[in-house]
C-alpha cells in the first residue's frame, strides 16, 4: 500500500515537473525571446501581437491590422519588418527593393528554402527543380532552359489555343445542360481552370494529353483535389499547441502525425508518381523504336541530357505538373474575377479579341504567337492580373549563415518572408494607385513591359535572380491564350454581386477560398 502511494506521488511529481518545464518553455518562446533575447529586436514589429497566434492571424471580416500590406504602409522601416506567427515563430518581412535584391540576387547563395518547406511540398511537387538548392539547382535549371526558352514557347501557342478552344466547348456544353434556351448558367470555374491548365502542361510540357477537360471522372484531377484538402480541426489545434516547439526545432512536425488527410495526400502522391513513371516508360519505348529526332518537351530534354535517373525525372515531372498547372489555374480564376468586377475592362478586352482573332469555334484556323502577342490590351490585362493577384503570394528563405541584409545583422537560421502580394502593391514602387486594378498602367508610353514600376524588383510575381520562375514565359503565353478564348466567347458576371472581398485559400498558390461562381453567357460574334 505504501509503495503504491509512493508511485502515485512520484507520477504526480513527474507530471508537475514536465508541465512546469513546458510552461517555462512557452514563457521563454512567447514572451522573453521576442521582447528581450532576439538578436533582431531592433527591427520594427507590428503592435498588438497575440502571445499565441502572433501578428498574422486574420479572420474574414476582421481588421486589416494583421495584413502584411498594412504593415508595409503604416510601420516605418528600412527594408525589414519583424513579425511572429502562431506559437512565436519569428519572421522578417522584406519590404524594400534593396533588401529583395540582396536576398534574391547579390547574396542568393546565402539563402535557401527551409527544410520544413521542402518537407511540406515534397508530396505535391516531388524533389525536383523547385526544391533543389545550390549546384544541384544550377545544373537542373540549365538542363531545362531549352524547354522554356522564348523560341520554344512561341511554338507552343497552337497547343495553348487548342486547349483553350476545348475549354470553351466544355463550358458551352455546361451552359446547355437542362437549358433549352442555352442562354446563361452559374458555373463554378475552379475545376475547369484546373482541368484546362493540367491538360496544357501535360501536352505542351510532356507531349502527353491527360484529357481531363473531357473526362468528368479524371483520376489525376481527383488526386490533386485530395492534396489540396484543408487541415482538420484536430490538425489545426495540434499544430497550434506544438507551434512553440516548432519555433525551436521543426515546423513540419504536424506532417508526421498519421491523420486521415496525410494518408490521403501520400496515397495521391503515389498515384501521380505512378502516372509519371508510365509516361516516362512510354516515352523511352518510343525513343528506342524511332530514330527520329528527340522532341523538346520536358521528358525528351531530360532523357537526352542523360543526367537524370528515372526516379529523378519523376520528381521533375511532379514539380512541373503541380507548380505549372496550379499557378496558371489560379491566375485564370483571378482573371475571371477581375472581368466580373470591371465590366468596362471585360467589354474593351472582348472588342479587341473579336476584332483581331478568328472565331474560337473555328477549328480550321490556327493561332500563332504573333496573333496573341500583338493584342496590347490583352497583354496589359494579363500583366495587371499577375501583379494584383500573384498566384504565389509569398515564399520564404532561410539564411545559411550569419550575414547582413539592409544593414541589419542577420544570424544563421533567420527566416525571411518574401511577399509578391506586398511588393506588387507597394505605393513607393507603383505610385498612389498601387491598390487599384488598372490595366491602363501597362498601356502608357514606355510602360508595356514594366507597368511604370520604379524598380524591376517591384513586380515580384515570378521572383528574380537565379531562383526566378523558369516557366514565366510559358505561363504568360498560356494565360493569354486562355483569357482570349473565354472572353471572346462568353460574358461573365459574379453570382453574388455584393461579395466585395474574397479571402484566399493557400497551398503552393493562393486561389479564392470559395472558388469563383459566375454567370456565363455566350456572346454574339464568337458563338457557334
Short mmCIF file of C-alpha atoms in Angstrom, two decimals:
data_model
loop_
_atom_site.label_atom_id
_atom_site.label_comp_id
_atom_site.label_asym_id
_atom_site.label_seq_id
_atom_site.Cartn_x
_atom_site.Cartn_y
_atom_site.Cartn_z
CA UNK A 1 0.00 0.00 0.00
CA UNK A 2 2.83 2.37 0.94
CA UNK A 3 4.65 1.58 -2.32
CA UNK A 4 1.50 2.35 -4.33
CA UNK A 5 1.15 5.75 -2.61
CA UNK A 6 4.81 6.42 -3.36
CA UNK A 7 4.27 5.54 -7.03
CA UNK A 8 1.31 7.93 -7.27
CA UNK A 9 3.31 10.68 -5.59
CA UNK A 10 6.21 10.15 -7.98
CA UNK A 11 3.90 10.25 -11.00
CA UNK A 12 2.31 13.45 -9.70
CA UNK A 13 5.75 14.98 -9.12
CA UNK A 14 6.93 13.95 -12.60
CA UNK A 15 3.79 15.35 -14.25
CA UNK A 16 4.17 18.61 -12.34
CA UNK A 17 7.83 18.86 -13.36
CA UNK A 18 7.03 18.22 -17.01
CA UNK A 19 4.19 20.77 -17.02
CA UNK A 20 6.47 23.29 -15.31
CA UNK A 21 9.19 22.80 -17.91
CA UNK A 22 6.65 23.17 -20.72
CA UNK A 23 5.28 26.34 -19.12
CA UNK A 24 8.79 27.78 -18.79
CA UNK A 25 9.49 26.96 -22.43
CA UNK A 26 6.25 28.60 -23.55
CA UNK A 27 7.03 31.65 -21.40
CA UNK A 28 10.50 31.97 -22.93
CA UNK A 29 9.38 31.49 -26.54
CA UNK A 30 6.22 33.60 -26.39
CA UNK A 31 7.34 36.43 -24.06
CA UNK A 32 11.02 36.59 -23.17
CA UNK A 33 12.60 35.80 -26.55
CA UNK A 34 10.58 38.24 -28.71
CA UNK A 35 10.98 41.13 -26.25
CA UNK A 36 14.45 40.63 -24.74
CA UNK A 37 16.63 37.93 -26.25
CA UNK A 38 16.05 38.02 -30.03
CA UNK A 39 19.07 39.43 -31.89
CA UNK A 40 16.55 41.06 -34.26
CA UNK A 41 14.87 43.17 -31.56
CA UNK A 42 15.97 46.46 -33.17
CA UNK A 43 13.89 45.71 -36.30
CA UNK A 44 10.38 47.25 -36.09
CA UNK A 45 7.45 44.97 -35.37
CA UNK A 46 3.64 45.35 -35.64
CA UNK A 47 1.90 46.38 -32.40
CA UNK A 48 -0.71 44.28 -30.66
CA UNK A 49 0.89 40.86 -31.09
CA UNK A 50 -1.12 37.97 -29.63
CA UNK A 51 1.05 35.74 -27.45
CA UNK A 52 -0.31 32.56 -29.03
CA UNK A 53 -1.50 33.49 -32.54
CA UNK A 54 1.18 36.06 -33.30
CA UNK A 55 0.54 39.01 -35.61
CA UNK A 56 -0.68 37.29 -38.77
CA UNK A 57 -3.96 35.57 -37.90
CA UNK A 58 -6.85 37.39 -39.52
CA UNK A 59 -10.41 36.12 -39.76
CA UNK A 60 -12.87 37.06 -42.52
CA UNK A 61 -14.37 40.40 -41.58
CA UNK A 62 -11.57 41.09 -39.12
CA UNK A 63 -9.31 44.17 -39.01
CA UNK A 64 -6.67 44.78 -41.67
CA UNK A 65 -4.03 45.37 -38.98
CA UNK A 66 -2.95 41.73 -39.41
CA UNK A 67 -2.29 42.19 -43.12
CA UNK A 68 1.41 42.45 -44.14
CA UNK A 69 0.41 45.00 -46.78
CA UNK A 70 -0.98 47.16 -43.97
CA UNK A 71 2.31 46.82 -42.08
CA UNK A 72 4.27 47.91 -45.13
CA UNK A 73 2.14 51.03 -45.45
CA UNK A 74 1.99 52.02 -41.76
CA UNK A 75 5.13 50.83 -39.97
CA UNK A 76 8.28 52.94 -40.55
CA UNK A 77 11.04 50.60 -41.65
CA UNK A 78 14.22 50.46 -43.70
CA UNK A 79 13.51 47.25 -45.60
CA UNK A 80 12.63 44.71 -42.91
CA UNK A 81 9.70 44.23 -40.51
CA UNK A 82 9.84 41.62 -37.75
CA UNK A 83 6.66 39.67 -37.05
CA UNK A 84 5.57 36.46 -35.33
CA UNK A 85 3.45 33.54 -36.44
CA UNK A 86 1.33 31.21 -34.33
CA UNK A 87 3.41 29.92 -31.42
CA UNK A 88 6.04 32.65 -31.51
CA UNK A 89 7.77 31.68 -34.75
CA UNK A 90 9.84 34.69 -35.79
CA UNK A 91 9.91 36.00 -39.38
CA UNK A 92 11.26 39.01 -41.24
CA UNK A 93 9.07 40.57 -43.93
CA UNK A 94 11.17 42.02 -46.75
CA UNK A 95 9.76 45.40 -47.79
CA UNK A 96 12.35 47.23 -49.91
CA UNK A 97 13.74 46.65 -53.40
CA UNK A 98 17.28 46.90 -52.00
CA UNK A 99 16.70 44.13 -49.44
CA UNK A 100 14.98 41.98 -52.07
CA UNK A 101 17.94 42.41 -54.40
CA UNK A 102 20.33 41.29 -51.67
CA UNK A 103 18.39 38.13 -50.85
CA UNK A 104 17.33 37.14 -54.37
CA UNK A 105 20.29 38.30 -56.47
CA UNK A 106 23.55 39.53 -54.94
CA UNK A 107 23.54 37.12 -51.99
CA UNK A 108 21.20 34.48 -53.42
CA UNK A 109 23.51 31.59 -52.48
CA UNK A 110 23.28 32.64 -48.82
CA UNK A 111 19.55 31.91 -48.63
CA UNK A 112 17.64 28.66 -49.20
CA UNK A 113 14.18 27.20 -48.78
CA UNK A 114 13.92 25.93 -45.18
CA UNK A 115 13.82 22.21 -44.58
CA UNK A 116 10.26 22.32 -43.25
CA UNK A 117 9.11 23.89 -46.54
CA UNK A 118 10.81 21.13 -48.50
CA UNK A 119 9.00 18.54 -46.39
CA UNK A 120 5.65 20.23 -46.81
CA UNK A 121 5.97 20.48 -50.58
CA UNK A 122 7.62 17.13 -51.27
CA UNK A 123 4.41 15.09 -51.57
CA UNK A 124 2.94 17.60 -54.04
CA UNK A 125 5.94 18.69 -56.10
CA UNK A 126 8.46 15.90 -55.65
CA UNK A 127 12.12 16.68 -55.08
CA UNK A 128 12.60 18.49 -58.40
CA UNK A 129 13.80 21.88 -59.59
CA UNK A 130 11.55 23.80 -57.18
CA UNK A 131 13.18 22.26 -54.10
CA UNK A 132 16.73 21.81 -55.38
CA UNK A 133 19.43 24.10 -53.96
CA UNK A 134 22.97 25.17 -54.79
CA UNK A 135 24.89 23.49 -57.59
CA UNK A 136 22.19 20.84 -57.98
CA UNK A 137 19.66 23.55 -58.76
CA UNK A 138 22.01 25.25 -61.25
CA UNK A 139 22.59 22.00 -63.16
CA UNK A 140 18.88 21.16 -63.29
CA UNK A 141 17.87 24.66 -64.35
CA UNK A 142 20.45 24.69 -67.15
CA UNK A 143 19.16 21.32 -68.41
CA UNK A 144 15.58 22.56 -68.69
CA UNK A 145 16.18 26.06 -70.05
CA UNK A 146 15.59 24.94 -73.69
CA UNK A 147 12.08 23.77 -72.76
CA UNK A 148 11.15 27.25 -71.53
CA UNK A 149 13.09 29.43 -73.96
CA UNK A 150 11.19 32.17 -75.77
CA UNK A 151 11.88 30.48 -79.12
CA UNK A 152 10.32 27.21 -77.98
CA UNK A 153 7.36 28.77 -76.15
CA UNK A 154 6.39 30.55 -79.38
CA UNK A 155 5.89 27.15 -80.99
CA UNK A 156 3.51 26.09 -78.20
CA UNK A 157 0.81 28.73 -78.84
CA UNK A 158 -1.20 26.41 -81.13
CA UNK A 159 -1.33 23.86 -78.27
CA UNK A 160 -2.38 26.52 -75.79
CA UNK A 161 -5.08 27.69 -78.20
CA UNK A 162 -6.38 24.20 -78.93
CA UNK A 163 -6.89 23.53 -75.24
CA UNK A 164 -8.39 26.98 -74.74
CA UNK A 165 -10.87 26.14 -77.52
CA UNK A 166 -11.63 22.86 -75.79
CA UNK A 167 -12.32 24.73 -72.55
CA UNK A 168 -14.84 26.99 -74.30
CA UNK A 169 -16.55 23.94 -75.80
CA UNK A 170 -16.87 22.30 -72.39
CA UNK A 171 -18.22 25.49 -70.81
CA UNK A 172 -20.73 25.89 -73.65
CA UNK A 173 -21.87 22.31 -73.04
CA UNK A 174 -22.28 23.10 -69.33
CA UNK A 175 -24.46 26.09 -70.18
CA UNK A 176 -26.64 23.92 -72.42
CA UNK A 177 -27.31 21.20 -69.77
CA UNK A 178 -31.02 21.26 -68.94
CA UNK A 179 -31.17 24.70 -70.52
CA UNK A 180 -33.16 24.65 -73.74
CA UNK A 181 -32.59 28.34 -74.44
CA UNK A 182 -28.82 27.91 -74.00
CA UNK A 183 -28.60 31.40 -72.51
CA UNK A 184 -26.61 31.61 -69.29
CA UNK A 185 -25.83 29.45 -66.32
CA UNK A 186 -24.00 29.65 -62.99
CA UNK A 187 -20.73 27.71 -63.19
CA UNK A 188 -18.02 27.25 -60.58
CA UNK A 189 -14.83 27.94 -62.53
CA UNK A 190 -12.16 26.39 -60.31
CA UNK A 191 -12.46 22.82 -61.54
CA UNK A 192 -12.48 23.90 -65.19
CA UNK A 193 -9.46 26.17 -64.92
CA UNK A 194 -7.58 23.37 -63.17
CA UNK A 195 -8.52 20.80 -65.82
CA UNK A 196 -7.54 23.10 -68.68
CA UNK A 197 -4.13 24.03 -67.28
CA UNK A 198 -3.32 20.43 -66.34
CA UNK A 199 -4.05 19.31 -69.89
CA UNK A 200 -1.90 22.14 -71.26
CA UNK A 201 1.09 21.34 -69.04
CA UNK A 202 0.80 17.67 -69.96
CA UNK A 203 0.55 18.25 -73.69
CA UNK A 204 2.89 21.23 -74.13
CA UNK A 205 5.39 20.25 -71.45
CA UNK A 206 5.41 16.46 -71.69
CA UNK A 207 3.78 15.60 -75.01
CA UNK A 208 1.01 13.77 -73.12
CA UNK A 209 -2.68 14.66 -73.12
CA UNK A 210 -4.35 13.87 -69.79
CA UNK A 211 -7.73 14.57 -71.35
CA UNK A 212 -9.14 15.83 -68.07
CA UNK A 213 -11.31 18.52 -69.71
CA UNK A 214 -13.40 15.88 -71.46
CA UNK A 215 -13.25 13.28 -68.66
CA UNK A 216 -15.53 14.20 -65.74
CA UNK A 217 -14.03 11.39 -63.68
CA UNK A 218 -10.37 12.22 -64.36
CA UNK A 219 -8.38 10.35 -61.73
CA UNK A 220 -5.40 12.68 -61.77
CA UNK A 221 -7.66 15.67 -61.09
CA UNK A 222 -9.22 13.81 -58.18
CA UNK A 223 -5.79 13.08 -56.72
CA UNK A 224 -4.77 16.73 -56.89
CA UNK A 225 -8.01 17.63 -55.10
CA UNK A 226 -7.00 15.30 -52.27
CA UNK A 227 -3.68 17.10 -51.98
CA UNK A 228 -5.46 20.44 -51.58
CA UNK A 229 -7.51 19.40 -48.55
CA UNK A 230 -7.50 21.83 -45.63
CA UNK A 231 -6.25 20.58 -42.25
CA UNK A 232 -8.89 19.16 -39.94
CA UNK A 233 -9.80 20.88 -36.67
CA UNK A 234 -7.66 18.32 -34.82
CA UNK A 235 -4.64 19.02 -37.03
CA UNK A 236 -5.09 22.76 -36.64
CA UNK A 237 -5.34 22.60 -32.84
CA UNK A 238 -2.47 20.11 -32.66
CA UNK A 239 -0.34 22.43 -34.77
CA UNK A 240 -1.17 25.44 -32.57
CA UNK A 241 -0.27 23.53 -29.40
CA UNK A 242 3.04 22.32 -30.81
CA UNK A 243 3.93 25.51 -32.66
CA UNK A 244 6.19 26.87 -29.87
CA UNK A 245 8.26 23.69 -30.14
CA UNK A 246 8.28 24.07 -33.92
CA UNK A 247 9.69 27.55 -33.38
CA UNK A 248 12.65 25.90 -31.70
CA UNK A 249 13.13 22.92 -33.98
CA UNK A 250 10.91 21.82 -36.86
CA UNK A 251 7.74 23.47 -38.20
CA UNK A 252 6.78 20.38 -40.20
CA UNK A 253 6.07 18.25 -37.13
CA UNK A 254 2.33 18.08 -37.98
CA UNK A 255 3.18 16.22 -41.20
CA UNK A 256 4.35 13.28 -39.14
CA UNK A 257 1.00 12.79 -37.46
CA UNK A 258 -0.78 9.86 -39.22
CA UNK A 259 -4.08 11.65 -39.83
CA UNK A 260 -6.58 10.63 -42.49
CA UNK A 261 -5.71 13.73 -44.53
CA UNK A 262 -1.98 12.94 -44.52
CA UNK A 263 -2.73 9.34 -45.51
CA UNK A 264 -4.81 10.54 -48.48
CA UNK A 265 -2.15 13.06 -49.51
CA UNK A 266 0.53 10.36 -49.53
CA UNK A 267 -1.72 8.00 -51.48
CA UNK A 268 -2.44 10.73 -54.04
CA UNK A 269 1.26 11.46 -54.33
CA UNK A 270 1.99 7.78 -55.04
CA UNK A 271 -0.74 7.71 -57.68
CA UNK A 272 0.66 10.73 -59.53
CA UNK A 273 4.18 9.32 -59.29
CA UNK A 274 2.99 6.12 -60.95
CA UNK A 275 1.34 8.14 -63.72
CA UNK A 276 4.63 9.97 -64.30
CA UNK A 277 6.57 6.68 -64.41
CA UNK A 278 4.17 5.29 -67.01
CA UNK A 279 4.59 8.39 -69.19
CA UNK A 280 8.39 8.12 -68.94
CA UNK A 281 8.34 4.44 -69.92
CA UNK A 282 6.11 5.22 -72.90
CA UNK A 283 8.47 7.99 -73.98
CA UNK A 284 11.51 5.73 -73.62
CA UNK A 285 9.87 2.98 -75.66
CA UNK A 286 9.07 5.42 -78.48
CA UNK A 287 12.63 6.75 -78.44
CA UNK A 288 14.01 3.21 -78.68
CA UNK A 289 11.73 2.35 -81.61
CA UNK A 290 12.26 5.52 -83.61
CA UNK A 291 15.42 7.10 -84.90
CA UNK A 292 13.69 10.42 -85.45
CA UNK A 293 14.92 13.49 -83.63
CA UNK A 294 14.02 13.65 -79.94
CA UNK A 295 11.49 16.36 -79.13
CA UNK A 296 11.93 19.37 -76.90
CA UNK A 297 9.34 18.59 -74.23
CA UNK A 298 10.40 18.14 -70.60
CA UNK A 299 10.88 14.38 -70.72
CA UNK A 300 12.69 14.36 -74.07
CA UNK A 301 15.15 17.03 -72.95
CA UNK A 302 15.82 15.19 -69.70
CA UNK A 303 16.35 11.86 -71.48
CA UNK A 304 18.66 13.49 -73.98
CA UNK A 305 20.75 15.15 -71.25
CA UNK A 306 21.32 11.74 -69.62
CA UNK A 307 21.71 13.48 -66.23
CA UNK A 308 18.54 12.17 -64.56
CA UNK A 309 17.64 8.73 -63.32
CA UNK A 310 14.04 7.64 -63.87
CA UNK A 311 13.20 8.41 -60.23
CA UNK A 312 14.78 11.87 -60.52
CA UNK A 313 12.83 12.51 -63.70
CA UNK A 314 9.61 11.53 -61.91
CA UNK A 315 10.43 14.24 -59.35
CA UNK A 316 10.87 16.80 -62.13
CA UNK A 317 7.54 15.84 -63.67
CA UNK A 318 5.85 16.13 -60.28
CA UNK A 319 7.29 19.62 -59.93
CA UNK A 320 6.17 20.92 -63.31
CA UNK A 321 2.75 19.29 -63.11
CA UNK A 322 1.93 20.73 -59.69
CA UNK A 323 3.55 24.15 -59.99
CA UNK A 324 2.77 24.56 -63.68
CA UNK A 325 -0.92 23.81 -63.69
CA UNK A 326 -1.80 25.08 -60.21
CA UNK A 327 -0.44 28.60 -60.54
CA UNK A 328 -1.88 29.30 -64.00
CA UNK A 329 -5.23 27.87 -62.92
CA UNK A 330 -5.27 30.35 -60.04
CA UNK A 331 -4.27 33.21 -62.35
CA UNK A 332 -7.17 32.33 -64.67
CA UNK A 333 -9.60 32.28 -61.74
CA UNK A 334 -8.46 35.75 -60.69
CA UNK A 335 -8.76 36.84 -64.33
CA UNK A 336 -12.43 35.81 -64.37
CA UNK A 337 -12.96 37.61 -61.07
CA UNK A 338 -11.36 40.78 -62.48
CA UNK A 339 -13.57 40.60 -65.57
CA UNK A 340 -16.65 40.35 -63.38
CA UNK A 341 -15.65 43.24 -61.13
CA UNK A 342 -14.64 45.50 -64.04
CA UNK A 343 -17.25 45.17 -66.76
CA UNK A 344 -15.76 48.04 -68.77
CA UNK A 345 -12.45 46.16 -68.91
CA UNK A 346 -14.26 43.00 -69.99
CA UNK A 347 -16.05 44.84 -72.81
CA UNK A 348 -12.91 46.52 -74.10
CA UNK A 349 -10.95 43.29 -74.00
CA UNK A 350 -13.68 41.39 -75.84
CA UNK A 351 -13.79 44.03 -78.54
CA UNK A 352 -10.04 43.78 -79.15
CA UNK A 353 -10.15 39.98 -79.24
CA UNK A 354 -13.15 39.66 -81.52
CA UNK A 355 -11.78 42.24 -83.95
CA UNK A 356 -8.33 40.69 -84.28
CA UNK A 357 -8.64 36.95 -83.69
CA UNK A 358 -10.53 34.29 -85.65
CA UNK A 359 -13.58 32.58 -84.16
CA UNK A 360 -12.58 30.32 -81.32
CA UNK A 361 -15.13 27.82 -82.60
CA UNK A 362 -13.36 27.54 -85.96
CA UNK A 363 -11.07 24.51 -85.67
CA UNK A 364 -9.77 25.07 -89.20
CA UNK A 365 -7.95 28.27 -88.23
CA UNK A 366 -4.84 28.11 -86.10
CA UNK A 367 -3.30 30.74 -83.84
CA UNK A 368 0.34 31.80 -83.80
CA UNK A 369 2.37 33.63 -81.16
CA UNK A 370 2.23 36.85 -83.15
CA UNK A 371 -1.60 36.70 -83.28
CA UNK A 372 -1.78 36.76 -79.47
CA UNK A 373 1.24 38.93 -78.70
CA UNK A 374 0.03 41.83 -80.84
CA UNK A 375 -3.07 42.27 -78.64
CA UNK A 376 -1.87 45.14 -76.46
CA UNK A 377 -4.86 45.31 -74.11
CA UNK A 378 -4.89 41.54 -73.59
CA UNK A 379 -1.22 41.71 -72.60
CA UNK A 380 -1.92 44.67 -70.29
CA UNK A 381 -4.86 42.87 -68.66
CA UNK A 382 -2.89 39.68 -68.01
CA UNK A 383 0.05 41.63 -66.61
CA UNK A 384 -2.23 43.53 -64.25
CA UNK A 385 -3.92 40.32 -63.05
CA UNK A 386 -0.49 38.80 -62.34
CA UNK A 387 0.54 41.96 -60.48
CA UNK A 388 -2.64 42.44 -58.50
CA UNK A 389 -3.21 38.78 -57.57
CA UNK A 390 0.16 36.97 -57.73
CA UNK A 391 -0.68 33.24 -57.76
CA UNK A 392 2.09 32.58 -55.22
CA UNK A 393 1.62 35.48 -52.77
CA UNK A 394 4.53 34.61 -50.51
CA UNK A 395 7.65 32.49 -50.37
CA UNK A 396 10.29 32.14 -47.68
CA UNK A 397 14.06 31.87 -47.41
CA UNK A 398 16.38 30.89 -44.56
CA UNK A 399 19.86 32.33 -44.03
CA UNK A 400 22.55 29.64 -44.27
CA UNK A 401 24.97 31.55 -42.06
CA UNK A 402 25.43 34.89 -40.31
CA UNK A 403 25.10 37.75 -42.79
CA UNK A 404 23.63 41.23 -43.22
CA UNK A 405 20.51 42.45 -45.05
CA UNK A 406 19.58 46.12 -45.41
CA UNK A 407 22.36 46.95 -42.98
CA UNK A 408 20.99 44.68 -40.23
CA UNK A 409 22.91 41.79 -38.69
CA UNK A 410 21.15 38.55 -39.59
CA UNK A 411 22.05 35.38 -37.65
CA UNK A 412 22.12 31.94 -39.24
CA UNK A 413 18.67 30.31 -39.45
CA UNK A 414 16.68 33.55 -39.75
CA UNK A 415 13.52 33.08 -41.81
CA UNK A 416 12.52 35.75 -44.36
CA UNK A 417 9.08 36.24 -45.88
CA UNK A 418 9.32 37.44 -49.48
CA UNK A 419 5.86 38.56 -50.50
CA UNK A 420 4.84 39.41 -54.07
CA UNK A 421 1.42 40.27 -52.63
CA UNK A 422 3.07 43.05 -50.60
CA UNK A 423 5.70 44.26 -53.07
CA UNK A 424 3.31 44.28 -56.06
CA UNK A 425 1.11 46.75 -54.14
CA UNK A 426 3.88 48.97 -52.79
CA UNK A 427 2.92 52.63 -53.38
CA UNK A 428 6.57 53.70 -53.28
CA UNK A 429 7.23 51.50 -56.30
CA UNK A 430 3.90 51.65 -58.15
CA UNK A 431 2.57 55.06 -57.21
CA UNK A 432 -0.51 56.14 -55.23
CA UNK A 433 -2.82 53.88 -57.29
CA UNK A 434 -0.89 50.71 -56.40
CA UNK A 435 -4.00 49.18 -54.81
CA UNK A 436 -6.19 49.92 -57.85
CA UNK A 437 -6.68 47.30 -60.55
CA UNK A 438 -5.83 49.22 -63.72
CA UNK A 439 -4.60 47.56 -66.94
CA UNK A 440 -4.05 51.06 -68.34
CA UNK A 441 -0.82 51.35 -66.36
CA UNK A 442 0.67 48.87 -68.86
CA UNK A 443 -0.64 50.85 -71.86
CA UNK A 444 1.17 54.12 -71.10
CA UNK A 445 4.09 55.11 -73.25
CA UNK A 446 7.21 53.16 -72.38
CA UNK A 447 5.38 51.05 -69.77
CA UNK A 448 4.30 47.98 -71.78
CA UNK A 449 6.85 45.75 -70.05
CA UNK A 450 7.09 47.46 -66.67
CA UNK A 451 3.69 48.92 -65.82
CA UNK A 452 5.55 52.04 -64.75
CA UNK A 453 7.15 50.45 -61.69
CA UNK A 454 10.16 52.40 -60.40
CA UNK A 455 12.32 49.34 -59.75
CA UNK A 456 12.31 45.99 -61.55
CA UNK A 457 12.03 44.20 -58.21
CA UNK A 458 8.64 45.85 -57.75
CA UNK A 459 7.00 43.22 -59.96
CA UNK A 460 7.74 40.13 -57.89
CA UNK A 461 5.23 37.62 -59.25
CA UNK A 462 7.92 35.45 -60.86
CA UNK A 463 10.63 36.37 -58.30
CA UNK A 464 14.09 37.49 -59.51
CA UNK A 465 17.61 36.16 -59.69
CA UNK A 466 18.82 32.56 -60.09
CA UNK A 467 15.67 31.24 -58.36
CA UNK A 468 13.23 33.14 -60.59
CA UNK A 469 10.42 31.14 -62.16
CA UNK A 470 11.82 29.20 -65.11
CA UNK A 471 8.36 28.92 -66.67
CA UNK A 472 7.34 32.59 -66.67
CA UNK A 473 7.17 32.89 -70.47
CA UNK A 474 5.22 29.62 -70.67
CA UNK A 475 2.76 30.82 -68.01
CA UNK A 476 2.22 34.25 -69.57
CA UNK A 477 1.55 32.80 -73.03
CA UNK A 478 -0.76 30.11 -71.65
CA UNK A 479 -2.77 32.63 -69.62
CA UNK A 480 -3.10 35.00 -72.59
CA UNK A 481 -4.48 32.25 -74.84
CA UNK A 482 -6.95 31.05 -72.20
CA UNK A 483 -8.20 34.56 -71.42
CA UNK A 484 -8.55 35.43 -75.11
CA UNK A 485 -10.63 32.32 -75.80
CA UNK A 486 -13.06 32.60 -72.89
CA UNK A 487 -13.53 36.38 -73.07
CA UNK A 488 -14.13 36.24 -76.80
CA UNK A 489 -16.89 33.68 -76.44
CA UNK A 490 -18.51 34.36 -73.03
CA UNK A 491 -19.74 37.19 -70.85
CA UNK A 492 -19.07 36.82 -67.12
CA UNK A 493 -20.86 38.16 -64.03
CA UNK A 494 -20.43 37.20 -60.40
CA UNK A 495 -23.27 35.16 -58.95
CA UNK A 496 -23.03 37.20 -55.74
CA UNK A 497 -22.64 40.82 -56.82
CA UNK A 498 -22.40 42.01 -53.22
CA UNK A 499 -19.35 39.91 -52.46
CA UNK A 500 -16.82 42.70 -52.04
CA UNK A 501 -13.83 40.83 -50.66
CA UNK A 502 -12.52 37.36 -51.41
CA UNK A 503 -10.25 35.60 -48.96
CA UNK A 504 -7.66 33.31 -50.43
CA UNK A 505 -7.06 29.68 -49.63
CA UNK A 506 -3.40 28.92 -49.92
CA UNK A 507 -1.16 25.99 -50.70
CA UNK A 508 1.56 26.43 -53.27
CA UNK A 509 -0.71 29.09 -54.72
CA UNK A 510 -3.50 31.26 -53.33
CA UNK A 511 -6.85 30.80 -55.01
CA UNK A 512 -10.17 32.35 -53.94
CA UNK A 513 -11.23 30.35 -50.89
CA UNK A 514 -14.81 29.82 -52.06
CA UNK A 515 -13.99 29.39 -55.73
CA UNK A 516 -15.39 31.59 -58.50
CA UNK A 517 -19.13 31.13 -59.08
CA UNK A 518 -20.17 33.15 -62.12
CA UNK A 519 -23.00 33.57 -64.58
CA UNK A 520 -21.63 32.63 -68.00
CA UNK A 521 -23.44 33.67 -71.15
CA UNK A 522 -22.48 33.06 -74.78
CA UNK A 523 -21.94 36.39 -76.55
CA UNK A 524 -22.62 37.43 -80.13
CA UNK A 525 -19.84 37.35 -82.66
CA UNK A 526 -17.94 34.34 -81.42
CA UNK A 527 -20.73 31.86 -80.78
CA UNK A 528 -21.10 28.71 -82.85
#
